[in-house]
XYZ file of C-alpha atoms in Angstrom:
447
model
C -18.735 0.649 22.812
C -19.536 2.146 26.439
C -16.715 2.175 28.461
C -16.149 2.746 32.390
C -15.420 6.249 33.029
C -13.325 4.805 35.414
C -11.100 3.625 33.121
C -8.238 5.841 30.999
C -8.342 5.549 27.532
C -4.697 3.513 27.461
C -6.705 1.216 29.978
C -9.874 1.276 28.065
C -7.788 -0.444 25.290
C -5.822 -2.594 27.236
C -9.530 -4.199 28.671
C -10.509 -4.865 24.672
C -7.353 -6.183 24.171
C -7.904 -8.629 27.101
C -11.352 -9.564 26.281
C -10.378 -10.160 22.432
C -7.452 -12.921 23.494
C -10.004 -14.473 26.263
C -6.832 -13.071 29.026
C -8.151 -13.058 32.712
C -6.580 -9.123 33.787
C -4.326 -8.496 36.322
C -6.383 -6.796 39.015
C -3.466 -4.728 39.997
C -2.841 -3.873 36.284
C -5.434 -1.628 34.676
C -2.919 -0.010 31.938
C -3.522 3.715 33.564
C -1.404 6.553 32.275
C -2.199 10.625 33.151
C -3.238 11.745 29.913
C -1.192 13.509 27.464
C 1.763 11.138 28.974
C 3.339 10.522 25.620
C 4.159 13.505 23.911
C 2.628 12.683 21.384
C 0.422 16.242 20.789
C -2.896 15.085 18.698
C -6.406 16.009 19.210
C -7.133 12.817 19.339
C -5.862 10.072 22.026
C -2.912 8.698 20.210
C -0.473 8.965 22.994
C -3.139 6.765 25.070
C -3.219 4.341 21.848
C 0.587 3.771 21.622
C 1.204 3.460 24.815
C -1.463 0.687 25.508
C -0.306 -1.125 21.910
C 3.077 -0.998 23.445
C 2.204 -2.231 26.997
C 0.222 -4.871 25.898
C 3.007 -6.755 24.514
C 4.815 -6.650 27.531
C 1.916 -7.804 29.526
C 1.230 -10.400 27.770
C 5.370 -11.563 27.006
C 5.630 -10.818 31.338
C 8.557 -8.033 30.513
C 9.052 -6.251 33.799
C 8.816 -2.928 34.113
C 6.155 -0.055 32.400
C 7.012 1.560 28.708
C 8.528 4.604 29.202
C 6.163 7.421 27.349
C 9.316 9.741 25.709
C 10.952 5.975 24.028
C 6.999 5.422 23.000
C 6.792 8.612 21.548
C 10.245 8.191 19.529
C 9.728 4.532 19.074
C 6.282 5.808 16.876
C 8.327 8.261 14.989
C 11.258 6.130 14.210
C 11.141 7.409 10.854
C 12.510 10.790 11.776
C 14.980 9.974 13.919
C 16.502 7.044 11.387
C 19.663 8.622 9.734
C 22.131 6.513 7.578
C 26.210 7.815 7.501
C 24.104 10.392 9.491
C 21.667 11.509 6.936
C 17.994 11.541 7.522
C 16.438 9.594 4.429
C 13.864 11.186 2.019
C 11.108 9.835 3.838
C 7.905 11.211 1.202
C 8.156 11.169 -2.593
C 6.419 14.223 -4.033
C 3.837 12.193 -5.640
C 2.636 11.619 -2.052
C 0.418 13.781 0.025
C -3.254 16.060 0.117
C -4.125 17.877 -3.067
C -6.825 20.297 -3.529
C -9.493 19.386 -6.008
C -12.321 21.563 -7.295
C -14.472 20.389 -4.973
C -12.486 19.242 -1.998
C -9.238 17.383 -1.117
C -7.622 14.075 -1.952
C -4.711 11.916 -0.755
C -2.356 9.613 -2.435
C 0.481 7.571 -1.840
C 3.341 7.170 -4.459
C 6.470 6.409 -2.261
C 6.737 3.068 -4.640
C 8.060 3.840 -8.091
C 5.182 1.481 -9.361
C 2.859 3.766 -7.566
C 4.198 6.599 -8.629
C 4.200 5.455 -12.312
C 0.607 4.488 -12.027
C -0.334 7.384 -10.589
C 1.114 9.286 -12.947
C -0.573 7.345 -15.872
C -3.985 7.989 -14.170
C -3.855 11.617 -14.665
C -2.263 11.866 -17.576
C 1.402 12.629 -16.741
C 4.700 12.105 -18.113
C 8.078 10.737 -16.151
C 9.635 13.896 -15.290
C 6.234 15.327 -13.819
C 7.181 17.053 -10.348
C 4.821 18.243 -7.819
C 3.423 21.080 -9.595
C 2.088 18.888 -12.521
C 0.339 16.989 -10.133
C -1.167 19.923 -8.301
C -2.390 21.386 -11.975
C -3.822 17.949 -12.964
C -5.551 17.314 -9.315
C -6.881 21.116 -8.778
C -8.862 20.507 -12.475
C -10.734 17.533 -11.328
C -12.903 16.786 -8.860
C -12.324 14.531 -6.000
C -14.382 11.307 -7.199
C -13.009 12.421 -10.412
C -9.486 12.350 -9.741
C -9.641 8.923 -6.904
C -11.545 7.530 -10.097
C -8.869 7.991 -12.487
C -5.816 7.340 -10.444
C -7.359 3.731 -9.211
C -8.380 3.130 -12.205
C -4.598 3.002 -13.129
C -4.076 1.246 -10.634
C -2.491 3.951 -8.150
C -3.503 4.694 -4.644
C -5.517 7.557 -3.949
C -8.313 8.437 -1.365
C -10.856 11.150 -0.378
C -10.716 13.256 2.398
C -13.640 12.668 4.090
C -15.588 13.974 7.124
C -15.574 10.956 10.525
C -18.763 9.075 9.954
C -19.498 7.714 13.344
C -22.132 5.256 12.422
C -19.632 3.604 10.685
C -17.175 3.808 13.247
C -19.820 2.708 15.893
C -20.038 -0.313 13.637
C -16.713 -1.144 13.240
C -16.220 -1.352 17.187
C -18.949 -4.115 17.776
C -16.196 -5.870 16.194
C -12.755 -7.370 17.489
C -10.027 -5.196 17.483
C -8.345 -7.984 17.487
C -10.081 -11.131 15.810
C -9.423 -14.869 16.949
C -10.594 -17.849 14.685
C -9.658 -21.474 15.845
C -8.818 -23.470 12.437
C -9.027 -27.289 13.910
C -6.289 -29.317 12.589
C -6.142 -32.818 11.670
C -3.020 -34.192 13.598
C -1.454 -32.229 16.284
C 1.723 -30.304 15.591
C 4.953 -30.079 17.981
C 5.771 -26.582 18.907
C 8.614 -24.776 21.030
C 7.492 -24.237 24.454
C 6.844 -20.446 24.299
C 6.927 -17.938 27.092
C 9.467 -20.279 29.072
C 10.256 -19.207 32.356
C 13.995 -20.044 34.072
C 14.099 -21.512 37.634
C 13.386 -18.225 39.276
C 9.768 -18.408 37.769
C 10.989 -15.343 35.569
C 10.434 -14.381 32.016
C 14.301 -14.880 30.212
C 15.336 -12.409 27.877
C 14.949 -14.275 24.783
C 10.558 -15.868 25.454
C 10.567 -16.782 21.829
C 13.845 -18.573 21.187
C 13.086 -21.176 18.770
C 10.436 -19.957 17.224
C 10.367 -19.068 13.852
C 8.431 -16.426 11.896
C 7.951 -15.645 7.984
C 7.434 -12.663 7.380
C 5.534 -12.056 4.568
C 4.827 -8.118 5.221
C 5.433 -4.480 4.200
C 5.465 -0.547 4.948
C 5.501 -0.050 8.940
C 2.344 -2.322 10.373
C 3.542 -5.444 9.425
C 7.394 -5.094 10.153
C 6.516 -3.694 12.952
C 5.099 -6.781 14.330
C 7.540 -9.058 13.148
C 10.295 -6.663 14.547
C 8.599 -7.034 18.185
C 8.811 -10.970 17.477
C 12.729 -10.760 16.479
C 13.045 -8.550 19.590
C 11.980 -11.203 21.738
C 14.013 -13.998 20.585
C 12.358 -15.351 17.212
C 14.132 -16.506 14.232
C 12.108 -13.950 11.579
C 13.071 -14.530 7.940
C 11.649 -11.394 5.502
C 10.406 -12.977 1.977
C 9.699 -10.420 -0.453
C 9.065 -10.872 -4.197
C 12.038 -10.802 -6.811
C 10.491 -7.545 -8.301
C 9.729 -5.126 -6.185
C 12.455 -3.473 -3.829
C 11.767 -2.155 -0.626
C 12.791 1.049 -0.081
C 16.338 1.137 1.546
C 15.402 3.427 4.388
C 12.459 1.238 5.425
C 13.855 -1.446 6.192
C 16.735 -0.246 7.977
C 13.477 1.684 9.846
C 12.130 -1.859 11.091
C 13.870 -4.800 9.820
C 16.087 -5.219 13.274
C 17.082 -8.360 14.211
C 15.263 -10.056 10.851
C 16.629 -11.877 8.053
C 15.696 -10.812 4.770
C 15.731 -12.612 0.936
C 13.767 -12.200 -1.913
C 11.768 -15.378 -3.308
C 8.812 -16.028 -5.397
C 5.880 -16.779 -3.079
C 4.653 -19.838 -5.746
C 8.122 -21.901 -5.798
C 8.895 -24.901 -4.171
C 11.106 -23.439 -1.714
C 8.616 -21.352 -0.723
C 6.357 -24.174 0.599
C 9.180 -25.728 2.466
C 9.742 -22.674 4.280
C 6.364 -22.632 5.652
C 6.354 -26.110 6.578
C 9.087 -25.248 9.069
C 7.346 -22.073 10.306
C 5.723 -21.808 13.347
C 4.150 -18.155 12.760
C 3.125 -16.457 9.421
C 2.686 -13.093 9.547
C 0.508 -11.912 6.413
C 0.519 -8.200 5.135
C -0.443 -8.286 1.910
C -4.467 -7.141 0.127
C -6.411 -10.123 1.312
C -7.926 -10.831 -2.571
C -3.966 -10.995 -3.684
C -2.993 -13.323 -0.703
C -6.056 -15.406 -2.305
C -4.682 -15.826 -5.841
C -1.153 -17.376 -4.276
C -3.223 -19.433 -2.254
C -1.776 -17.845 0.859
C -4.883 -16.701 2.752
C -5.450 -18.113 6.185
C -7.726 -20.920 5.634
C -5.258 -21.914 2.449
C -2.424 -22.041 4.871
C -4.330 -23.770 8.119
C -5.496 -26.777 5.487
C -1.654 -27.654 3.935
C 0.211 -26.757 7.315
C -1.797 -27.833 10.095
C -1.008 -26.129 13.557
C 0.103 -22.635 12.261
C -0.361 -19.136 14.016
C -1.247 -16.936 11.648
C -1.244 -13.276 11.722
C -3.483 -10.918 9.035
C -3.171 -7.164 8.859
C -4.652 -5.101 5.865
C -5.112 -1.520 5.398
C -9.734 -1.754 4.950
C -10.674 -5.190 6.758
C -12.059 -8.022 5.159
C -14.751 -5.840 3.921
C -12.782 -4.302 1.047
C -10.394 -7.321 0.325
C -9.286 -5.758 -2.844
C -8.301 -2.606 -1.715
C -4.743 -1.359 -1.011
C -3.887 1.149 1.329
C -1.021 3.102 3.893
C -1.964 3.990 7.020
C -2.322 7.890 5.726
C -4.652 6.639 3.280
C -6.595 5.427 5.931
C -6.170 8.752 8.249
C -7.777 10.694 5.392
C -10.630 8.655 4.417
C -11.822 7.575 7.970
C -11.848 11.465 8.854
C -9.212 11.360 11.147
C -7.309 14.434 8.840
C -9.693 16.613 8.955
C -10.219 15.778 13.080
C -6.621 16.965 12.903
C -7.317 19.951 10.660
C -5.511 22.938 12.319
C -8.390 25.542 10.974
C -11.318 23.179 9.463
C -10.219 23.546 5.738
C -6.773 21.742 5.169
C -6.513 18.357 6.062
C -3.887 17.607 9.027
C -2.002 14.164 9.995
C -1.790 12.313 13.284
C 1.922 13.508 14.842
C 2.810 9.523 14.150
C 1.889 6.869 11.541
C -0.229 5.630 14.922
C -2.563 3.906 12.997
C 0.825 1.663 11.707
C 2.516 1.158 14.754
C -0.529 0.248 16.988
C -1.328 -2.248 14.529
C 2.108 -3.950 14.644
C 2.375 -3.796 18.296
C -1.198 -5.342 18.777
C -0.791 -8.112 16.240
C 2.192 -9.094 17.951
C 0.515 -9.509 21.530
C -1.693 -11.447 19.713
C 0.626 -13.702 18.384
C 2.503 -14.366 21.672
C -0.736 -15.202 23.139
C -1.857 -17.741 20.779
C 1.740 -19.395 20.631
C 0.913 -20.558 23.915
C -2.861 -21.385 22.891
C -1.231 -23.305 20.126
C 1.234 -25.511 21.895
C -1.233 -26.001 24.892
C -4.219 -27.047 22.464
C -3.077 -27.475 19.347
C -4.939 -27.064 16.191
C -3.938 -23.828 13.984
C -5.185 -20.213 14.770
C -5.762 -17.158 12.685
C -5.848 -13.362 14.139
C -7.113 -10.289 11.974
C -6.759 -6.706 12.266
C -6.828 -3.817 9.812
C -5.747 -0.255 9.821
C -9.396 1.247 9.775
C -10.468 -0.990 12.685
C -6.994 0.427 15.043
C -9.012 3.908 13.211
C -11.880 3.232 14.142
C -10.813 3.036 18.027
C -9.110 6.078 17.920
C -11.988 7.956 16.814
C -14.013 6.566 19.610
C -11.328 7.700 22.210
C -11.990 10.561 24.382
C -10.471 13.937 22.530
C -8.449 17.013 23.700
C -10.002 20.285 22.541
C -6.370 21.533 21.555
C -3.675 19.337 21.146
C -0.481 19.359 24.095
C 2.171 21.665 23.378
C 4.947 19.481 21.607
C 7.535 18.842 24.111
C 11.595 18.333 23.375
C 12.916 14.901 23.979
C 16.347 13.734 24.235
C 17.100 11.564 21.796
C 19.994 10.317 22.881
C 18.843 8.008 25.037
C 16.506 6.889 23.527
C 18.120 5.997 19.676
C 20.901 3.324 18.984
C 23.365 3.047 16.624
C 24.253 -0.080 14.390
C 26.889 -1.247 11.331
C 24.966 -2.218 8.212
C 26.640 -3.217 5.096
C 29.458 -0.395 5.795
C 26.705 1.997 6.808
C 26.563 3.628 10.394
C 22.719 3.601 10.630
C 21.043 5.462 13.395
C 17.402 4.125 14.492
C 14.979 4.366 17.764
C 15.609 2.314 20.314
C 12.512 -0.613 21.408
C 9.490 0.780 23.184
C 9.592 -2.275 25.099
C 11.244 -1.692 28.149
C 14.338 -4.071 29.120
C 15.040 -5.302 25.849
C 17.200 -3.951 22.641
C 17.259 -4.416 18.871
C 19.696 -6.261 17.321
C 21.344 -5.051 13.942
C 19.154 -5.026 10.462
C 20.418 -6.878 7.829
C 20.264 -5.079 4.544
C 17.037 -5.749 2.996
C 17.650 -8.704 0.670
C 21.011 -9.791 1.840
C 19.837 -13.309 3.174
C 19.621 -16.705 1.384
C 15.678 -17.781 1.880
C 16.440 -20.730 4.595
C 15.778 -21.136 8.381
């Protein structure tokens, strides 16, 4: 994509934004930051990305005021500034992270116990190994040899690759943010979103009435259904009766949500989404298939839905799983970050995550409104490797900004949760502030 060189980066993504929701821009708007505004120090333009993610919600929602780039930049990392009774959590398990092979490097994620287990089983590895097993079993295989055997298990692991901007080039003729119109039989009454009071004004709570299920995970997806809470939705959390969210997580990004646990094929289920006026899907596309919860499914039995997708590889890899540091290392954006060329490096945020959930949320505001002014149901898609694939076509810094010191006490809040003083970032939209998490679980599954 050719952009202006006019235009910032922050503004460059603020026009796609724009153009992918059909949204006429403000001509005294442009999204301009100076660059390296949110500290943020990458070599790539992630400060740029967040801040535009961010500010497009509040463009679009008609917040007043501008994100402030130190509360963007701790908003991003909210997983290091999170403490419960004053403890930070144990964010990584040691099954997570690069490994040298003989040939190269790998990455894999086993913060899950089930990942961990199966990627344990894919090399050949008992319960009590620590890191050092892994690092013996990885360093004796090659790095096709050792993503082979740990997928094959059914773990997650990836190779760090080299950028490949023919493929990136490609994935940017595409939406960032994609928009399908499902046309519904028989029109559906909605809350009148984005409501403004007598003064013509925006109130503090644009979503009130509407209600969101979340059916989401890891980061992206809460993120986005945080935002909604944020701004006045009712958000209900459904997660299967098997598999636990870790606690930290969801204290990270479940505010203002309610949370239960409920098998996605019971009865129950289906009468929740009848009532919903958003879903919010973050699970593989080929899995939401078999529970007959992909978009199209749900636009045929409830007629009038918004419907938000995220995945970790696009529609082009529906079977695939993946975390957004899956996705740094095989797009090339770790070794962009590489501090001397040979070990991989990280983006200073999980960027890829957070842009994602901020994004998908501006998306969702907007077609609220398309919704209840024309009906019918609509669908909006975005995956890690597409927010990736921007990134990578951002203008660069030759060396990264000097990290600067923020203080974090303005911008963190503190909250009571189940007897637990738990300590979290503060919104990156300006104006607005969390309300409490509930402990992941802890609600019955009803609006």
């Amino acid at each position: 994509m050719i952009r202006p060189p006019s235009l910032s980066p922050a503004a460059s993504i603020l026009r796609r934004v724009r153009a992918d929701l059909g949204i006429v821009a403000d001509a005294g708007d442009h999204g301009d930051i100076p660059a390296g505004a949110v500290p943020l120090p990458s070599r790539l333009a992630v400060g740029d990305l967040a801040w535009a993610s961010v500010r497009a919600c509040g463009l679009i929602v008609g917040l007043d005021g501008l994100p402030d780039p130190d509360r963007v930049a701790v908003a991003y990392r909210s997983d290091r500034v999170l403490t419960v009774d004053g403890t930070p959590p144990d964010v990584w398990s040691v099954y997570s992270g690069f490994w040298r092979t003989a040939d190269g490097w790998v990455r894999t994620h086993g913060n899950y116990p089930h990942h961990a287990r199966r990627l344990r089983d894919g090399l050949g590895l008992g319960a009590d190994a620590d890191a050092r097993g892994v690092r013996t079993a990885i360093l004796a295989l090659t790095s096709r040899e050792a993503v082979d055997r740990i997928t094959a298990a059914r773990g997650l692991a990836v190779p760090v690759r080299q950028e490949d901007p023919r493929d990136d080039e490609r994935q940017r003729t595409t939406p960032l943010l994609a928009v399908d119109r499902a046309p519904s039989p028989a029109p559906r009454s909605r809350p009148d979103t984005l409501r403004h009071d007598a003064r013509g004004s925006i109130p503090s709570v644009p979503l009130a009435g509407v209600r969101v299920l979340d059916l989401t995970r890891v980061i992206a997806g809460p993120v986005c259904t945080r935002t909604l809470a944020l701004l006045g939705a009712d958000v209900l959390r459904i997660d299967p009766p098997r598999l636990a969210e870790p606690e930290w997580q969801h204290l990270d990004t479940g505010h203002g949500k309610r949370s239960a646990v409920l098998d996605a094929r019971s009865g129950r289920f289906e009468e929740l989404l009848a009532a919903a006026d958003v879903v919010v899907l973050g699970y593989r596309p080929a899995a939401l298939d078999r529970l007959g919860l992909s978009p199209s499914d749900l636009a045929a039995r409830h007629p009038g839905l918004v419907i938000a997708q995220l995945s970790a590889w696009g529609d082009d890899e529906p079977h695939r799983a993946g975390f957004d540091s899956l996705v740094q290392a095989e797009s090339g954006i770790s070794m962009v970050e590489s501090a001397d060329g040979e070990r991989p490096g990280a983006l200073p945020a999980q960027a890829l995550d957070h842009s994602a959930g901020y994004l998908l949320a501006a998306a969702v505001i907007d077609l609220l409104e398309r919704q209840r002014r024309d009906g019918d149901s609509w669908v909006v898609r975005t995956s890690l490797r597409r927010i990736a694939a921007e990134l990578l076509g951002m203008p660069r810094n030759r060396h990264p900004e000097v990290e600067r010191e923020i203080d974090l006490s303005a911008h963190t809040a503190t909250f009571e949760v189940g007897g637990h003083r738990v300590s979290t970032a503060r919104p990156a939209l300006p104006g607005v502030e969390f309300a409490a998490p509930h402990l992941w679980g802890s609600d019955q599954p009803v609006w």
